[in-house]
Amino acid sequence: MQIYQPKDGYCYNSDTLFLHHFAMPFLKKHHAVLEIGAGCGILGMLCARDLPLQLTMIEKNPKMAELCAHNLRVNQIQADLICADFLEFDFLDSKLDKKLESKMQTFNTILSNPPFYHDGVIKSKNSEISSARYAQNLPFFDLVKKVNTLLKPQGEFIFCYDAKAVFSLFSTLEHFKIPPICVRFVYPKIEKSATLVLCRAKKNSKSLCEVKPPLFTHQGSDFTQEVQTIYRHANTWSIKC
């Protein structure tokens, strides 16, 4: 899959590929899926490549939305793309284009790799990179509050986040009655602390939370076999423009 990305802006990383791998077993054919913060479009496109979906993507950065639209065309993937701020956009507005209206009332699944760098991390001087990385640009509480209004009953929110924030994440999800039902932690090496959590949360679920085996990214200086398999399956080709 060809992915055009900005030469000087934010580019996708392995987190998105891990999230795609984690999410796919939970997606169902022809379900309505929303991706929040689509960027260049890689997450939604990989999912739609592997399974027929009713895909909607929202991205607030006009330059990234333009790249996303180009990537959709190049890879011949159908999706409704919205260039707007997720927290401000009214998905339930009756004046929306009728082509979108039936898909955009509520969604079976919402996907996101949201910005999660905390305030203590040194910020990039590039405003576009900063916007895509730092949690203050899309606070998790506000994100879940809006997600809650857009999920169908028993709908699912599948996302990744900084593993160190897991207590706050789970507390927020429980507050909005979208409890986590499956998580997997990602570790750079077996002796290192987790850096990423992959999470599947389900609206109004009463299920206990399954904790999957850890995903280790490296063995020595090499990628682990599982990570190599994930990269091979994604099969992305990045083009800077």
Short mmCIF file of C-alpha atoms in Angstrom, two decimals:
data_model
loop_
_atom_site.label_atom_id
_atom_site.label_comp_id
_atom_site.label_asym_id
_atom_site.label_seq_id
_atom_site.Cartn_x
_atom_site.Cartn_y
_atom_site.Cartn_z
CA MET A 1 0.00 0.00 0.00
CA GLN A 2 1.45 3.36 -1.07
CA ILE A 3 1.26 6.00 1.66
CA TYR A 4 2.09 9.60 0.78
CA GLN A 5 3.31 11.54 3.82
CA PRO A 6 4.50 15.10 4.47
CA LYS A 7 8.22 15.67 4.11
CA ASP A 8 8.33 17.99 7.13
CA GLY A 9 5.16 17.11 9.06
CA TYR A 10 3.88 14.29 11.24
CA CYS A 11 4.41 10.76 9.88
CA TYR A 12 2.83 7.54 11.06
CA ASN A 13 4.86 5.12 13.15
CA SER A 14 4.75 1.55 14.41
CA ASP A 15 2.01 2.39 16.95
CA THR A 16 -0.50 2.62 14.10
CA LEU A 17 0.60 -0.70 12.61
CA PHE A 18 0.31 -2.38 16.01
CA LEU A 19 -3.16 -0.87 16.45
CA HIS A 20 -4.25 -2.15 13.04
CA HIS A 21 -3.03 -5.64 13.93
CA PHE A 22 -4.80 -5.49 17.31
CA ALA A 23 -8.10 -4.13 15.94
CA MET A 24 -8.67 -6.38 12.93
CA PRO A 25 -10.01 -9.46 14.78
CA PHE A 26 -12.73 -7.29 16.33
CA LEU A 27 -13.99 -5.61 13.15
CA LYS A 28 -16.96 -7.00 11.24
CA LYS A 29 -17.83 -6.79 7.55
CA HIS A 30 -19.83 -3.77 6.42
CA HIS A 31 -19.94 -2.23 9.89
CA ALA A 32 -19.87 1.56 10.22
CA VAL A 33 -16.38 2.54 11.37
CA LEU A 34 -15.07 5.99 12.26
CA GLU A 35 -11.37 6.85 12.46
CA ILE A 36 -10.57 9.91 14.59
CA GLY A 37 -7.46 11.86 13.63
CA ALA A 38 -6.90 10.08 10.34
CA GLY A 39 -3.67 11.85 9.45
CA CYS A 40 -2.46 10.43 6.14
CA GLY A 41 -5.17 7.76 6.41
CA ILE A 42 -3.06 4.68 7.05
CA LEU A 43 -5.05 3.08 9.89
CA GLY A 44 -8.47 3.31 8.28
CA MET A 45 -7.12 2.33 4.88
CA LEU A 46 -5.37 -0.78 6.19
CA CYS A 47 -8.57 -1.88 7.94
CA ALA A 48 -10.70 -1.20 4.85
CA ARG A 49 -8.17 -3.00 2.65
CA ASP A 50 -8.45 -6.12 4.80
CA LEU A 51 -12.22 -6.03 5.34
CA PRO A 52 -15.14 -4.30 3.56
CA LEU A 53 -16.24 -1.47 5.85
CA GLN A 54 -18.43 1.63 5.80
CA LEU A 55 -15.51 3.88 6.65
CA THR A 56 -15.65 7.50 7.78
CA MET A 57 -12.46 9.41 8.59
CA ILE A 58 -12.04 12.79 10.28
CA GLU A 59 -8.86 14.89 10.25
CA LYS A 60 -8.61 18.52 11.34
CA ASN A 61 -5.35 19.46 9.57
CA PRO A 62 -6.24 20.51 5.99
CA LYS A 63 -2.83 19.46 4.62
CA MET A 64 -3.11 16.01 6.16
CA ALA A 65 -6.72 15.68 5.03
CA GLU A 66 -5.60 16.48 1.48
CA LEU A 67 -2.91 13.79 1.70
CA CYS A 68 -5.45 11.36 3.12
CA ALA A 69 -7.79 12.02 0.21
CA HIS A 70 -4.91 11.43 -2.21
CA ASN A 71 -3.96 8.16 -0.48
CA LEU A 72 -7.56 6.95 -0.65
CA ARG A 73 -7.60 7.60 -4.41
CA VAL A 74 -4.20 6.01 -5.03
CA ASN A 75 -5.12 2.88 -3.10
CA GLN A 76 -8.69 2.78 -4.45
CA ILE A 77 -10.32 2.69 -1.02
CA GLN A 78 -13.79 4.11 -0.45
CA ALA A 79 -14.32 6.33 2.60
CA ASP A 80 -16.13 9.48 3.64
CA LEU A 81 -13.45 12.00 4.63
CA ILE A 82 -14.26 15.01 6.82
CA CYS A 83 -11.81 17.87 7.35
CA ALA A 84 -12.84 19.22 10.76
CA ASP A 85 -12.01 19.21 14.46
CA PHE A 86 -13.51 16.04 15.94
CA LEU A 87 -14.55 17.74 19.19
CA GLU A 88 -16.34 20.55 17.35
CA PHE A 89 -17.86 18.72 14.39
CA ASP A 90 -21.59 17.96 14.66
CA PHE A 91 -22.02 14.44 13.32
CA LEU A 92 -25.75 14.54 14.04
CA ASP A 93 -26.44 17.71 12.02
CA SER A 94 -29.45 17.01 9.79
CA LYS A 95 -27.99 19.34 7.15
CA LEU A 96 -25.10 16.99 6.42
CA ASP A 97 -24.74 15.69 2.92
CA LYS A 98 -27.34 12.94 2.49
CA LYS A 99 -24.71 10.56 1.17
CA LEU A 100 -23.09 10.65 4.61
CA GLU A 101 -26.17 10.94 6.78
CA SER A 102 -27.03 7.26 7.16
CA LYS A 103 -23.46 6.38 8.12
CA MET A 104 -22.82 9.25 10.47
CA GLN A 105 -25.56 8.95 13.07
CA THR A 106 -23.69 6.37 15.13
CA PHE A 107 -20.89 3.88 14.58
CA ASN A 108 -20.28 0.22 15.37
CA THR A 109 -16.58 0.88 15.96
CA ILE A 110 -14.48 3.99 16.51
CA LEU A 111 -10.72 3.77 15.96
CA SER A 112 -8.06 6.23 17.04
CA ASN A 113 -4.35 6.67 17.61
CA PRO A 114 -4.80 9.98 19.46
CA PRO A 115 -2.08 12.38 20.60
CA PHE A 116 -0.85 11.23 24.01
CA TYR A 117 2.45 12.95 24.81
CA HIS A 118 2.14 14.62 28.23
CA ASP A 119 3.15 18.16 29.15
CA GLY A 120 6.57 17.15 30.49
CA VAL A 121 7.79 15.94 27.10
CA ILE A 122 9.87 18.45 25.11
CA LYS A 123 7.64 19.80 22.36
CA SER A 124 8.47 19.88 18.69
CA LYS A 125 8.87 23.35 17.19
CA ASN A 126 6.87 22.11 14.20
CA SER A 127 3.26 23.06 15.03
CA GLU A 128 1.79 20.28 12.87
CA ILE A 129 3.90 17.62 14.58
CA SER A 130 3.09 19.10 17.98
CA SER A 131 -0.65 19.06 17.24
CA ALA A 132 -0.52 15.38 16.29
CA ARG A 133 1.51 14.28 19.33
CA TYR A 134 0.48 16.17 22.46
CA ALA A 135 -2.53 15.18 24.57
CA GLN A 136 -3.51 18.78 25.28
CA ASN A 137 -4.67 19.02 21.66
CA LEU A 138 -7.22 16.24 22.20
CA PRO A 139 -7.68 15.55 25.94
CA PHE A 140 -8.64 11.93 26.54
CA PHE A 141 -11.63 12.83 28.73
CA ASP A 142 -13.06 15.07 25.99
CA LEU A 143 -12.31 12.45 23.35
CA VAL A 144 -14.20 9.70 25.20
CA LYS A 145 -17.08 12.03 26.07
CA LYS A 146 -17.64 12.68 22.35
CA VAL A 147 -17.01 9.04 21.39
CA ASN A 148 -19.75 8.03 23.83
CA THR A 149 -22.32 10.06 21.88
CA LEU A 150 -21.35 8.43 18.58
CA LEU A 151 -21.18 4.74 19.47
CA LYS A 152 -24.11 2.45 18.86
CA PRO A 153 -25.34 0.40 21.85
CA GLN A 154 -22.61 -2.21 22.41
CA GLY A 155 -20.38 -0.23 20.04
CA GLU A 156 -16.61 -0.42 20.49
CA PHE A 157 -13.81 2.10 20.88
CA ILE A 158 -10.42 0.67 19.87
CA PHE A 159 -7.35 2.84 20.42
CA CYS A 160 -3.74 3.01 21.58
CA TYR A 161 -2.20 5.25 24.22
CA ASP A 162 0.77 5.81 26.51
CA ALA A 163 0.93 2.77 28.81
CA LYS A 164 1.88 4.99 31.77
CA ALA A 165 -1.55 6.67 31.59
CA VAL A 166 -3.48 3.42 31.93
CA PHE A 167 -5.13 4.22 35.28
CA SER A 168 -6.49 7.53 33.97
CA LEU A 169 -7.63 5.85 30.74
CA PHE A 170 -9.57 3.11 32.49
CA SER A 171 -11.09 5.56 34.97
CA THR A 172 -12.34 7.76 32.12
CA LEU A 173 -13.71 4.80 30.15
CA GLU A 174 -15.56 3.53 33.22
CA HIS A 175 -16.96 7.02 33.86
CA PHE A 176 -18.63 7.02 30.44
CA LYS A 177 -19.66 3.35 30.74
CA ILE A 178 -17.37 2.23 27.92
CA PRO A 179 -15.25 -0.19 29.97
CA PRO A 180 -12.11 -1.86 28.61
CA ILE A 181 -12.74 -5.49 27.67
CA CYS A 182 -9.40 -6.34 26.07
CA VAL A 183 -5.94 -4.81 26.41
CA ARG A 184 -2.46 -5.61 25.22
CA PHE A 185 0.72 -3.91 26.37
CA VAL A 186 3.65 -3.22 24.05
CA TYR A 187 7.23 -3.43 25.34
CA PRO A 188 10.41 -2.39 23.51
CA LYS A 189 12.28 -5.34 25.09
CA ILE A 190 11.51 -8.09 27.59
CA GLU A 191 13.43 -6.31 30.37
CA LYS A 192 11.91 -2.86 29.67
CA SER A 193 8.70 -1.23 30.89
CA ALA A 194 5.64 -1.08 28.65
CA THR A 195 5.46 1.99 26.43
CA LEU A 196 2.08 1.51 24.71
CA VAL A 197 -1.29 0.02 25.55
CA LEU A 198 -3.70 -1.25 22.89
CA CYS A 199 -7.25 -1.14 24.19
CA ARG A 200 -10.67 -2.39 23.12
CA ALA A 201 -13.51 -0.81 25.10
CA LYS A 202 -17.20 -1.65 24.68
CA LYS A 203 -20.20 0.51 25.47
CA ASN A 204 -22.34 -0.79 28.35
CA SER A 205 -20.31 -4.01 28.59
CA LYS A 206 -20.40 -6.09 31.77
CA SER A 207 -17.52 -8.32 30.67
CA LEU A 208 -14.29 -8.72 32.56
CA CYS A 209 -11.18 -7.33 30.87
CA GLU A 210 -8.96 -9.79 28.98
CA VAL A 211 -5.25 -8.98 29.19
CA LYS A 212 -3.53 -10.36 26.10
CA PRO A 213 0.07 -11.64 26.13
CA PRO A 214 2.60 -8.82 25.78
CA LEU A 215 3.90 -7.65 22.43
CA PHE A 216 7.69 -7.29 22.50
CA THR A 217 9.07 -5.23 19.64
CA HIS A 218 12.78 -6.11 19.81
CA GLN A 219 15.02 -9.04 20.61
CA GLY A 220 18.49 -7.62 20.87
CA SER A 221 18.82 -5.14 18.02
CA ASP A 222 16.36 -6.97 15.75
CA PHE A 223 12.59 -6.86 15.49
CA THR A 224 10.85 -9.86 17.03
CA GLN A 225 9.22 -12.39 14.72
CA GLU A 226 5.75 -11.09 15.62
CA VAL A 227 6.64 -7.50 14.76
CA GLN A 228 8.21 -8.62 11.47
CA THR A 229 4.95 -10.45 10.67
CA ILE A 230 2.92 -7.31 11.50
CA TYR A 231 5.10 -5.18 9.20
CA ARG A 232 4.93 -7.71 6.37
CA HIS A 233 1.16 -7.88 6.57
CA ALA A 234 0.81 -4.08 6.60
CA ASN A 235 3.08 -3.95 3.54
CA THR A 236 3.19 -0.16 3.41
CA TRP A 237 5.43 1.91 1.17
CA SER A 238 5.99 5.43 2.46
CA ILE A 239 6.52 8.28 -0.02
CA LYS A 240 7.57 11.68 1.36
CA CYS A 241 6.17 14.62 -0.58
#
